[in-house]
XYZ file of C-alpha atoms in Angstrom:
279
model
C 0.000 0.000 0.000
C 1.614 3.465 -0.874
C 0.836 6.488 1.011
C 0.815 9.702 0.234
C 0.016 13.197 2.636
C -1.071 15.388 -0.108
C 0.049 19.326 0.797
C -3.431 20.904 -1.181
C -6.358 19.942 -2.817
C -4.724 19.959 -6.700
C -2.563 16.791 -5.044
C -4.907 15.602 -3.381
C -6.971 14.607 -6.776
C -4.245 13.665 -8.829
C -4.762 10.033 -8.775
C -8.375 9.297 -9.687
C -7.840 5.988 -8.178
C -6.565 6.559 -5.023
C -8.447 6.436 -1.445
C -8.906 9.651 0.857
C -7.260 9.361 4.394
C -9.030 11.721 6.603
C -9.759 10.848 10.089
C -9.462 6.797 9.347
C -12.038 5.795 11.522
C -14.015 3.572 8.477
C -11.227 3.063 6.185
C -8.359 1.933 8.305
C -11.363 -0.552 10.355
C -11.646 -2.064 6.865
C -7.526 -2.555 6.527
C -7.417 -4.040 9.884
C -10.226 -6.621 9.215
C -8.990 -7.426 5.067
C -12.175 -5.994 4.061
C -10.193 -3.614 2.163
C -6.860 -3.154 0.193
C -6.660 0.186 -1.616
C -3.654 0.084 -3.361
C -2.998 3.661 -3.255
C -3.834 5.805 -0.034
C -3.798 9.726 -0.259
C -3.913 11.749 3.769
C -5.963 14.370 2.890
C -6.322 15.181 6.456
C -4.541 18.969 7.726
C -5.822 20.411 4.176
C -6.943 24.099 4.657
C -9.455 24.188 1.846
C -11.157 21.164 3.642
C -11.019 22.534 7.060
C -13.786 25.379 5.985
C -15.887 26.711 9.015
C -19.109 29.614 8.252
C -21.691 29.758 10.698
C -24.686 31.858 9.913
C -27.602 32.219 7.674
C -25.311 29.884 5.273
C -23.316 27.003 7.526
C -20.710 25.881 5.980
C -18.289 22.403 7.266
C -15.438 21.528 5.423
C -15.447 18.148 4.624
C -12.254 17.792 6.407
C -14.378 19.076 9.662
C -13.738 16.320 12.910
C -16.561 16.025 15.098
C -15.240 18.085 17.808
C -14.414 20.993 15.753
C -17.823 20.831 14.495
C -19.807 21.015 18.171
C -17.368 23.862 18.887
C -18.054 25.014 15.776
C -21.528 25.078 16.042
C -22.366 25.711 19.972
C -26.020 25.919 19.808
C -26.893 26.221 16.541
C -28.429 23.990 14.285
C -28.912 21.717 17.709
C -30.057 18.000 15.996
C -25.985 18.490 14.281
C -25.146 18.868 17.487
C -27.189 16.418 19.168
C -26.147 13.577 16.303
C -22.461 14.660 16.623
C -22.717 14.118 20.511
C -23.894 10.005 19.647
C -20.364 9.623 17.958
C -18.067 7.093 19.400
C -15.704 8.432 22.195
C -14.057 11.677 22.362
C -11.135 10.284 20.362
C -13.048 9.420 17.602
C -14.951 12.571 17.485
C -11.323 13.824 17.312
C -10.541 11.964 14.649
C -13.545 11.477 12.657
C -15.003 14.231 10.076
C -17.897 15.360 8.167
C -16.597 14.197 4.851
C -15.762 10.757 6.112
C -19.585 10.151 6.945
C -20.625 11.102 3.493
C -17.389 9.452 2.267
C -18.583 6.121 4.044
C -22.257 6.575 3.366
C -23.371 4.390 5.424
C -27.385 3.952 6.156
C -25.942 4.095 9.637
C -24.170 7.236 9.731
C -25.273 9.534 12.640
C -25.097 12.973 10.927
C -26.794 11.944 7.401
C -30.380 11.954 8.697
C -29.499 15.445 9.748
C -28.056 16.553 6.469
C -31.166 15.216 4.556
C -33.689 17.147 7.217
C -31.791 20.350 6.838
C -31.947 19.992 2.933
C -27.540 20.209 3.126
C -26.222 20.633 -0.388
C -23.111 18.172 -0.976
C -19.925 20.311 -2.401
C -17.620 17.948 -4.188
C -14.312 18.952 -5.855
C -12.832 16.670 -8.547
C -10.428 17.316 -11.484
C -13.025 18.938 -13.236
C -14.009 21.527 -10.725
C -16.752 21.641 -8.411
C -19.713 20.100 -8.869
C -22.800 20.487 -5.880
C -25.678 17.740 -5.038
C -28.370 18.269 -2.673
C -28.269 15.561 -0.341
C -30.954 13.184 -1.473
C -29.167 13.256 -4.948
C -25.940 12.011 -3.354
C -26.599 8.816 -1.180
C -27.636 5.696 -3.534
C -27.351 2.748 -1.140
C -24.909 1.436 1.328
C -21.856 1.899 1.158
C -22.614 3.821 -2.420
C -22.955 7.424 -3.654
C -23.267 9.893 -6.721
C -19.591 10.654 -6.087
C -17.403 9.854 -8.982
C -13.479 8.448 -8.995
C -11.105 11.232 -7.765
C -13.853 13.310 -6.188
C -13.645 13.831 -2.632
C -16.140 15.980 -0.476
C -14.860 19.323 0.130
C -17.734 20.826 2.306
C -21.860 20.656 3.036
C -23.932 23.355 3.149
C -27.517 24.044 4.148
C -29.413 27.500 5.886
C -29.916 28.101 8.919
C -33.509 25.842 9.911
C -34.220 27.888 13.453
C -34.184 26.005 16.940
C -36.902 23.546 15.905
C -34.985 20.437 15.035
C -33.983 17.186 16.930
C -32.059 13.427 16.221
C -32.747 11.015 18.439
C -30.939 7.664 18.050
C -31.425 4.105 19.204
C -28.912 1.524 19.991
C -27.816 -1.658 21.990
C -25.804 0.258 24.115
C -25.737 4.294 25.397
C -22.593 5.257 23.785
C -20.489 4.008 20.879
C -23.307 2.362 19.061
C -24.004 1.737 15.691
C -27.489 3.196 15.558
C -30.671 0.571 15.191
C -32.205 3.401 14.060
C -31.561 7.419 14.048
C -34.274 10.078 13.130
C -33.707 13.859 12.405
C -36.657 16.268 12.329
C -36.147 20.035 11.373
C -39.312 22.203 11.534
C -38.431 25.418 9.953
C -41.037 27.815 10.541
C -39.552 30.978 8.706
C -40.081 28.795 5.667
C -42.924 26.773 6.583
C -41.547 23.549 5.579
C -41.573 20.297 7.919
C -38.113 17.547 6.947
C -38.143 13.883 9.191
C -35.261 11.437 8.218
C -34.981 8.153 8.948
C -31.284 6.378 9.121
C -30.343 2.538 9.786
C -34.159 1.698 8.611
C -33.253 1.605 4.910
C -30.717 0.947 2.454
C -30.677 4.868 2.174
C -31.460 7.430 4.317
C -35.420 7.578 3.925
C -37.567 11.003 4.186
C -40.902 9.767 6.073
C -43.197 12.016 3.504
C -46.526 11.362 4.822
C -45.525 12.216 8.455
C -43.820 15.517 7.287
C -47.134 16.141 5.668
C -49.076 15.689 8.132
C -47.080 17.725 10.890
C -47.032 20.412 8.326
C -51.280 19.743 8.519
C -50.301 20.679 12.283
C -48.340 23.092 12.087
C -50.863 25.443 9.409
C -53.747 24.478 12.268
C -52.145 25.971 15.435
C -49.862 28.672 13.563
C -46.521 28.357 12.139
C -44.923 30.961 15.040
C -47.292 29.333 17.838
C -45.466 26.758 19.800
C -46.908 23.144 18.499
C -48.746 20.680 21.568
C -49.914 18.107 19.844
C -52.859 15.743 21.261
C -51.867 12.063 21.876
C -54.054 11.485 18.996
C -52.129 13.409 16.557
C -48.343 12.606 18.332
C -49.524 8.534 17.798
C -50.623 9.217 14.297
C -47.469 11.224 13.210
C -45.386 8.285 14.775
C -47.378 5.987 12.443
C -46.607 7.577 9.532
C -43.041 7.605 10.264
C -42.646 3.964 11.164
C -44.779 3.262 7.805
C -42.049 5.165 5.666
C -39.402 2.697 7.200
C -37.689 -0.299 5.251
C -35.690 -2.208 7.555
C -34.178 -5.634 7.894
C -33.837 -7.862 10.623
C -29.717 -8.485 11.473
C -27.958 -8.594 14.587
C -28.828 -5.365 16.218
C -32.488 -5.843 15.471
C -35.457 -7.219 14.112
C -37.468 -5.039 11.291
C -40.625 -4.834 13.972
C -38.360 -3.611 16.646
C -37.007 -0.807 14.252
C -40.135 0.485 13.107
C -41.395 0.490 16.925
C -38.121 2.559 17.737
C -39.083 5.185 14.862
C -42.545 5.461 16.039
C -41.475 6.076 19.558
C -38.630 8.405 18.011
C -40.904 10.267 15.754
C -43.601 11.477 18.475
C -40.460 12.471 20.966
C -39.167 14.549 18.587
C -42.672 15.927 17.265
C -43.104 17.468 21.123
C -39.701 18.311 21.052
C -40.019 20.526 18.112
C -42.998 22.068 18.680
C -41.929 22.420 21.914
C -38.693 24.912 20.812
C -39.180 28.878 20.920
């Protein structure tokens, strides 16, 4: 295996080939176990175009962004980030791990991509050619599998600011460094009226629960959009419905399909007060 520490982004993308090095915490768990062999491994971590950090109307995170740099990053803004980057292994993973690596992975599992598809993040990915920009739910095709082509590496994500009305919640065997059973994100952002619930480790993608989005939106226009939301039991039980129904999952070793959509109804009405709960 050759290495190479690339010293910008130009070197970085000079062999189409190659595999980005960032914070390791997938890829080198793959060497250890001979589930992979890239022949060609290119550090990309330390890069200043990747280590981006805006937070505002527009966030910006540099795909080269580790987990703790992003909650300090962040502090209380867009809170279900923070809340999914919390869930993250130990605090020397979060040291480790980054942004890019998650999308890089793309696993159904990954903490923070239920969050990026609630927030409607755009993807920014840099390849020989230039830039090139996905939203979210154009980039993840299955496990393991993305729109990103050879050579391309994610430089940064990008979405506007949602408000204080968001939360993940997450659901594991354990409390801490747990591959999720199942994660949800829900951002209710009231400036623009709009209503996003993702669904992670439920799905060979990360799945948008449509019906329940409508029908919190149905909420939402009933009690006013800049009136704090109480659902009735009814309603909560109903919206958790709907989000269990949009699930896919499997039964494996962490859990049986039944259990998981359970979880995401139980999920889905937490965060549903939660939400409508925030100021």
């Amino acid at each position: 295996m050759r290495v190479t520490v690339a010293r910008s982004v130009e070197e970085a993308l000079a062999d189409p080939e190659a595999s980005f090095l960032a914070g390791g915490t997938d890829l080198m768990v793959g060497v250890n176990f001979g589930r992979e062999r890239p022949e060609h491994v290119v550090s990309i971590r330390g890069l200043p175009e990747l280590a981006v950090v805006a937070v505002g109307d527009r966030v910006r995170l540099g795909g080269g962004v580790d987990y703790t740099r992003l909650l300090e990053a962040l502090g209380t803004h867009t809170p279900a980030m923070v809340e999914a980057a919390r869930t993250i292994g130990s605090p020397q993973i979060r040291n480790a791990g980054t942004i890019g690596g998650n999308l890089g992975t793309c696993s159904p599992a990954g903490d923070t991509l239920p969050v990026l598809a609630a927030l409607g993040a755009e993807i920014v990915l840099r390849g020989p050619a230039g830039e090139r920009r996905l939203p979210f739910e154009g980039f993840m095709q299955g496990p393991r599998k993305s729109s990103r082509r050879p050579g391309e590496l994610v430089e940064a994500v990008e979405w506007d600011d949602a408000g204080p009305a968001q939360a993940f919640l997450k659901a594991g065997t354990r409390n801490a460094m747990v591959i999720a059973v199942a994660n949800l994100a829900m951002v209710v952002d009231r400036a623009r009226k709009a209503v996003r619930v993702a669904l992670g480790s439920v799905g060979p993608t990360i799945i948008r629960a449509a019906e329940a989005e409508e029908f919190a939106r149905g909420l939402y226009e009933e009690s006013g959009w800049e009136r704090p939301l109480a659902p009735s039991a009814a309603a909560a039980a109903r919206f958790g419905e709907l989000a269990a129904a949009a699930a896919r999952p499997i039964d494996d070793q962490r859990g049986t399909a039944a259990y998981r959509r359970h979880v995401v109804a139980v999920m889905a009405r937490r965060a549903l007060a939660r939400t409508g709960a925030a100021a």
